[in-house]
Amino acid sequence: MQVAIQQIVVSPGQQLLLKNVSWQQYQEILASLGESRNSRIAYSQGMLEIMVPLPEHEDDKVIIGDLVKAILEEIDIEFRSLGSTTFENEQMLAAVEPDDCFYIQNEAAIRGKKRLNLKVDPPPDLAIEIDITSKTKLAIYQNLKVPELWRYNGQKLEINILQSGKYVQSNQSLIFPNLPIIEAIPEHLERSKVIGRNATMKLFRAWLKTQLNIID
């Protein structure tokens, strides 16, 4: 008896791994899951992962994304946030849906586009993953050539910079070289769980102004 993907239930915080999945099968599974699903997928060299995030996973993703947006707004850099857009490279047999992602340096190159094709379009400049229930597959992001990847495990932020096709951990973001990102993001994320999102964003923007010497 063949089981349809719609019959499989993955609980929040759990993941389903399917091996020996061809690219065509991956495409069919992605289509059958639909766009309104609450699951995330990652595909690499025949291995397909389907994961359903926990509420805390989503909370962390949203706050970190808001903090990044605040930085970009304060330094007045155009950006485009594409959230959990599916990025694929058939040649590399790689596909992933980041928790959040940003086009920054390459924003103008994809501005206004409704569909992206990594054969001709650049990958996002920054991808963000919350590694609470599963571990990000670095190889997928390497194959997609994402220049900078942040991973947050619930306590620590890890910055990975792509160098010669491989990720190297760094204490400094190449996108925001003048800010202590690795300390500031977790600190304000945890603060938001105590004083709330809006209060935290006000404090973060005030802190940014002192760091960037911005005068109102």
Tab-separated table of C-alpha atoms in Angstrom:
chain	number	residue	atom	x	y	z
A	1	MET	CA	0.000	0.000	0.000
A	2	GLN	CA	1.403	3.395	-0.987
A	3	VAL	CA	0.983	6.200	1.548
A	4	ALA	CA	0.263	9.714	0.274
A	5	ILE	CA	2.287	12.538	1.764
A	6	GLN	CA	-0.968	14.180	2.905
A	7	GLN	CA	-1.592	11.205	5.206
A	8	ILE	CA	1.610	11.778	7.165
A	9	VAL	CA	1.319	13.892	10.307
A	10	VAL	CA	4.404	15.657	11.655
A	11	SER	CA	3.932	17.160	15.126
A	12	PRO	CA	5.376	20.585	16.049
A	13	GLY	CA	9.039	20.230	16.960
A	14	GLN	CA	9.382	16.966	15.039
A	15	GLN	CA	10.936	16.183	11.684
A	16	LEU	CA	10.377	13.591	8.985
A	17	LEU	CA	13.321	12.347	6.928
A	18	LEU	CA	12.845	10.686	3.553
A	19	LYS	CA	15.836	9.183	1.749
A	20	ASN	CA	16.465	8.335	-1.914
A	21	VAL	CA	14.077	11.066	-3.043
A	22	SER	CA	14.659	12.123	-6.646
A	23	TRP	CA	14.446	15.759	-7.713
A	24	GLN	CA	11.163	15.009	-9.501
A	25	GLN	CA	9.771	13.311	-6.389
A	26	TYR	CA	10.863	16.270	-4.277
A	27	GLN	CA	9.019	18.612	-6.644
A	28	GLU	CA	5.897	16.455	-6.481
A	29	ILE	CA	6.007	16.318	-2.667
A	30	LEU	CA	6.488	20.086	-2.483
A	31	ALA	CA	3.476	20.598	-4.744
A	32	SER	CA	1.318	18.177	-2.742
A	33	LEU	CA	2.193	19.939	0.525
A	34	GLY	CA	0.871	23.206	-0.914
A	35	GLU	CA	1.768	26.807	-0.141
A	36	SER	CA	-0.457	27.150	2.952
A	37	ARG	CA	1.398	24.483	4.943
A	38	ASN	CA	3.029	25.112	8.315
A	39	SER	CA	5.988	22.822	7.614
A	40	ARG	CA	9.465	23.659	6.278
A	41	ILE	CA	11.485	21.591	3.863
A	42	ALA	CA	15.154	21.028	3.134
A	43	TYR	CA	16.472	18.848	0.315
A	44	SER	CA	20.009	17.754	-0.427
A	45	GLN	CA	21.364	14.960	-2.608
A	46	GLY	CA	18.267	12.764	-2.301
A	47	MET	CA	17.548	13.403	1.398
A	48	LEU	CA	14.338	15.312	2.132
A	49	GLU	CA	13.548	16.767	5.548
A	50	ILE	CA	10.090	17.992	6.499
A	51	MET	CA	9.974	19.883	9.805
A	52	VAL	CA	7.168	21.601	11.722
A	53	PRO	CA	8.482	24.451	13.932
A	54	LEU	CA	7.600	24.973	17.584
A	55	PRO	CA	5.968	28.275	18.672
A	56	GLU	CA	9.249	29.358	20.355
A	57	HIS	CA	11.008	28.740	17.043
A	58	GLU	CA	8.636	31.120	15.292
A	59	ASP	CA	8.912	33.728	18.055
A	60	ASP	CA	12.710	33.793	17.794
A	61	LYS	CA	12.573	33.973	14.008
A	62	VAL	CA	10.238	36.963	14.027
A	63	ILE	CA	12.175	38.957	16.628
A	64	ILE	CA	15.563	38.345	14.992
A	65	GLY	CA	14.087	39.350	11.640
A	66	ASP	CA	12.671	42.525	13.192
A	67	LEU	CA	16.068	43.371	14.693
A	68	VAL	CA	17.749	42.964	11.306
A	69	LYS	CA	15.117	45.192	9.684
A	70	ALA	CA	15.699	47.823	12.372
A	71	ILE	CA	19.431	47.865	11.626
A	72	LEU	CA	18.866	48.213	7.883
A	73	GLU	CA	16.331	50.991	8.411
A	74	GLU	CA	18.612	52.909	10.768
A	75	ILE	CA	21.548	52.764	8.361
A	76	ASP	CA	19.154	53.495	5.480
A	77	ILE	CA	19.949	50.513	3.273
A	78	GLU	CA	17.268	49.162	0.942
A	79	PHE	CA	16.444	45.516	1.536
A	80	ARG	CA	13.910	42.851	0.716
A	81	SER	CA	12.879	40.233	3.237
A	82	LEU	CA	11.551	37.050	1.651
A	83	GLY	CA	10.890	35.026	4.789
A	84	SER	CA	10.688	31.279	4.126
A	85	THR	CA	10.814	31.442	0.331
A	86	THR	CA	11.824	28.142	-1.273
A	87	PHE	CA	15.276	28.402	-2.882
A	88	GLU	CA	16.300	25.653	-5.279
A	89	ASN	CA	19.248	24.605	-7.402
A	90	GLU	CA	18.476	21.506	-9.443
A	91	GLN	CA	22.054	21.180	-10.693
A	92	MET	CA	23.304	20.940	-7.093
A	93	LEU	CA	20.258	18.898	-6.000
A	94	ALA	CA	19.705	21.394	-3.196
A	95	ALA	CA	16.659	23.220	-1.881
A	96	VAL	CA	15.861	24.972	1.367
A	97	GLU	CA	13.332	27.241	3.039
A	98	PRO	CA	15.174	29.474	5.520
A	99	ASP	CA	13.392	30.741	8.598
A	100	ASP	CA	14.067	34.218	7.240
A	101	CYS	CA	16.263	35.700	4.554
A	102	PHE	CA	17.255	39.096	3.243
A	103	TYR	CA	18.417	40.561	-0.026
A	104	ILE	CA	20.606	43.518	0.893
A	105	GLN	CA	23.592	44.047	-1.411
A	106	ASN	CA	21.616	42.323	-4.189
A	107	GLU	CA	18.244	43.915	-3.418
A	108	ALA	CA	18.231	45.970	-6.607
A	109	ALA	CA	18.892	42.848	-8.691
A	110	ILE	CA	15.652	41.185	-7.569
A	111	ARG	CA	13.532	44.270	-6.855
A	112	GLY	CA	9.957	43.796	-8.029
A	113	LYS	CA	10.450	40.192	-9.135
A	114	LYS	CA	7.582	37.836	-8.237
A	115	ARG	CA	9.523	34.660	-8.999
A	116	LEU	CA	13.217	33.963	-8.431
A	117	ASN	CA	15.378	31.503	-10.330
A	118	LEU	CA	18.817	30.864	-8.845
A	119	LYS	CA	20.091	29.928	-12.290
A	120	VAL	CA	19.999	33.624	-13.143
A	121	ASP	CA	19.174	35.423	-9.863
A	122	PRO	CA	21.553	35.765	-6.903
A	123	PRO	CA	20.833	33.901	-3.656
A	124	PRO	CA	19.819	35.932	-0.582
A	125	ASP	CA	22.668	37.855	1.011
A	126	LEU	CA	21.671	36.722	4.511
A	127	ALA	CA	19.800	33.632	5.670
A	128	ILE	CA	18.643	33.054	9.245
A	129	GLU	CA	17.937	29.672	10.800
A	130	ILE	CA	16.569	28.851	14.256
A	131	ASP	CA	18.197	25.562	15.256
A	132	ILE	CA	16.009	24.565	18.202
A	133	THR	CA	14.332	21.437	16.830
A	134	SER	CA	16.736	20.520	14.015
A	135	LYS	CA	20.234	21.353	12.853
A	136	THR	CA	20.689	23.464	9.757
A	137	LYS	CA	22.358	21.610	6.900
A	138	LEU	CA	25.300	23.853	6.052
A	139	ALA	CA	25.956	21.979	2.811
A	140	ILE	CA	22.621	23.098	1.356
A	141	TYR	CA	23.375	26.772	1.933
A	142	GLN	CA	26.915	26.277	0.651
A	143	ASN	CA	25.564	24.720	-2.540
A	144	LEU	CA	23.141	27.617	-2.945
A	145	LYS	CA	26.056	30.025	-2.359
A	146	VAL	CA	24.380	32.113	0.349
A	147	PRO	CA	27.150	34.543	1.467
A	148	GLU	CA	26.167	34.787	5.152
A	149	LEU	CA	24.183	32.408	7.359
A	150	TRP	CA	23.114	33.055	10.950
A	151	ARG	CA	22.126	30.144	13.194
A	152	TYR	CA	20.505	30.658	16.588
A	153	ASN	CA	20.188	27.651	18.915
A	154	GLY	CA	18.077	29.271	21.619
A	155	GLN	CA	21.069	30.763	23.434
A	156	LYS	CA	23.889	31.543	21.048
A	157	LEU	CA	24.071	33.188	17.644
A	158	GLU	CA	26.536	31.648	15.199
A	159	ILE	CA	27.670	33.619	12.154
A	160	ASN	CA	28.885	31.664	9.126
A	161	ILE	CA	30.667	33.428	6.266
A	162	LEU	CA	31.077	31.757	2.874
A	163	GLN	CA	34.750	31.632	1.898
A	164	SER	CA	35.970	29.678	-1.130
A	165	GLY	CA	32.700	27.735	-1.202
A	166	LYS	CA	32.805	26.711	2.477
A	167	TYR	CA	31.400	28.290	5.621
A	168	VAL	CA	33.772	29.659	8.203
A	169	GLN	CA	32.514	30.714	11.634
A	170	SER	CA	33.107	34.368	12.414
A	171	ASN	CA	32.645	36.659	15.392
A	172	GLN	CA	31.721	39.461	13.028
A	173	SER	CA	29.092	39.916	10.334
A	174	LEU	CA	30.383	41.023	6.941
A	175	ILE	CA	27.062	42.751	6.313
A	176	PHE	CA	27.161	44.684	9.589
A	177	PRO	CA	30.902	44.877	10.340
A	178	ASN	CA	30.617	47.806	12.762
A	179	LEU	CA	28.121	46.173	15.105
A	180	PRO	CA	28.649	43.458	17.766
A	181	ILE	CA	25.900	41.340	16.209
A	182	ILE	CA	26.879	38.087	17.876
A	183	GLU	CA	26.220	39.584	21.330
A	184	ALA	CA	23.517	42.166	20.575
A	185	ILE	CA	21.002	39.938	18.771
A	186	PRO	CA	20.683	37.237	21.498
A	187	GLU	CA	20.690	39.902	24.229
A	188	HIS	CA	17.770	41.824	22.745
A	189	LEU	CA	15.942	38.638	21.763
A	190	GLU	CA	15.966	37.461	25.377
A	191	ARG	CA	15.001	40.936	26.562
A	192	SER	CA	11.900	40.824	24.350
A	193	LYS	CA	10.686	37.781	26.308
A	194	VAL	CA	10.712	39.862	29.491
A	195	ILE	CA	9.658	43.380	28.513
A	196	GLY	CA	7.874	42.684	25.220
A	197	ARG	CA	8.558	43.195	21.558
A	198	ASN	CA	7.766	46.915	21.203
A	199	ALA	CA	9.744	47.990	24.262
A	200	THR	CA	12.689	45.937	23.082
A	201	MET	CA	12.624	47.470	19.611
A	202	LYS	CA	12.681	50.978	21.095
A	203	LEU	CA	15.691	50.084	23.232
A	204	PHE	CA	17.409	48.406	20.289
A	205	ARG	CA	16.953	51.409	18.023
A	206	ALA	CA	18.282	53.717	20.756
A	207	TRP	CA	21.289	51.418	21.183
A	208	LEU	CA	21.836	51.410	17.403
A	209	LYS	CA	21.919	55.189	17.288
A	210	THR	CA	24.708	55.273	19.892
A	211	GLN	CA	26.639	52.562	18.046
A	212	LEU	CA	26.275	54.265	14.676
A	213	ASN	CA	26.610	57.819	16.026
A	214	ILE	CA	23.234	58.764	14.587
A	215	ILE	CA	21.855	62.111	15.757
A	216	ASP	CA	18.079	62.675	15.516
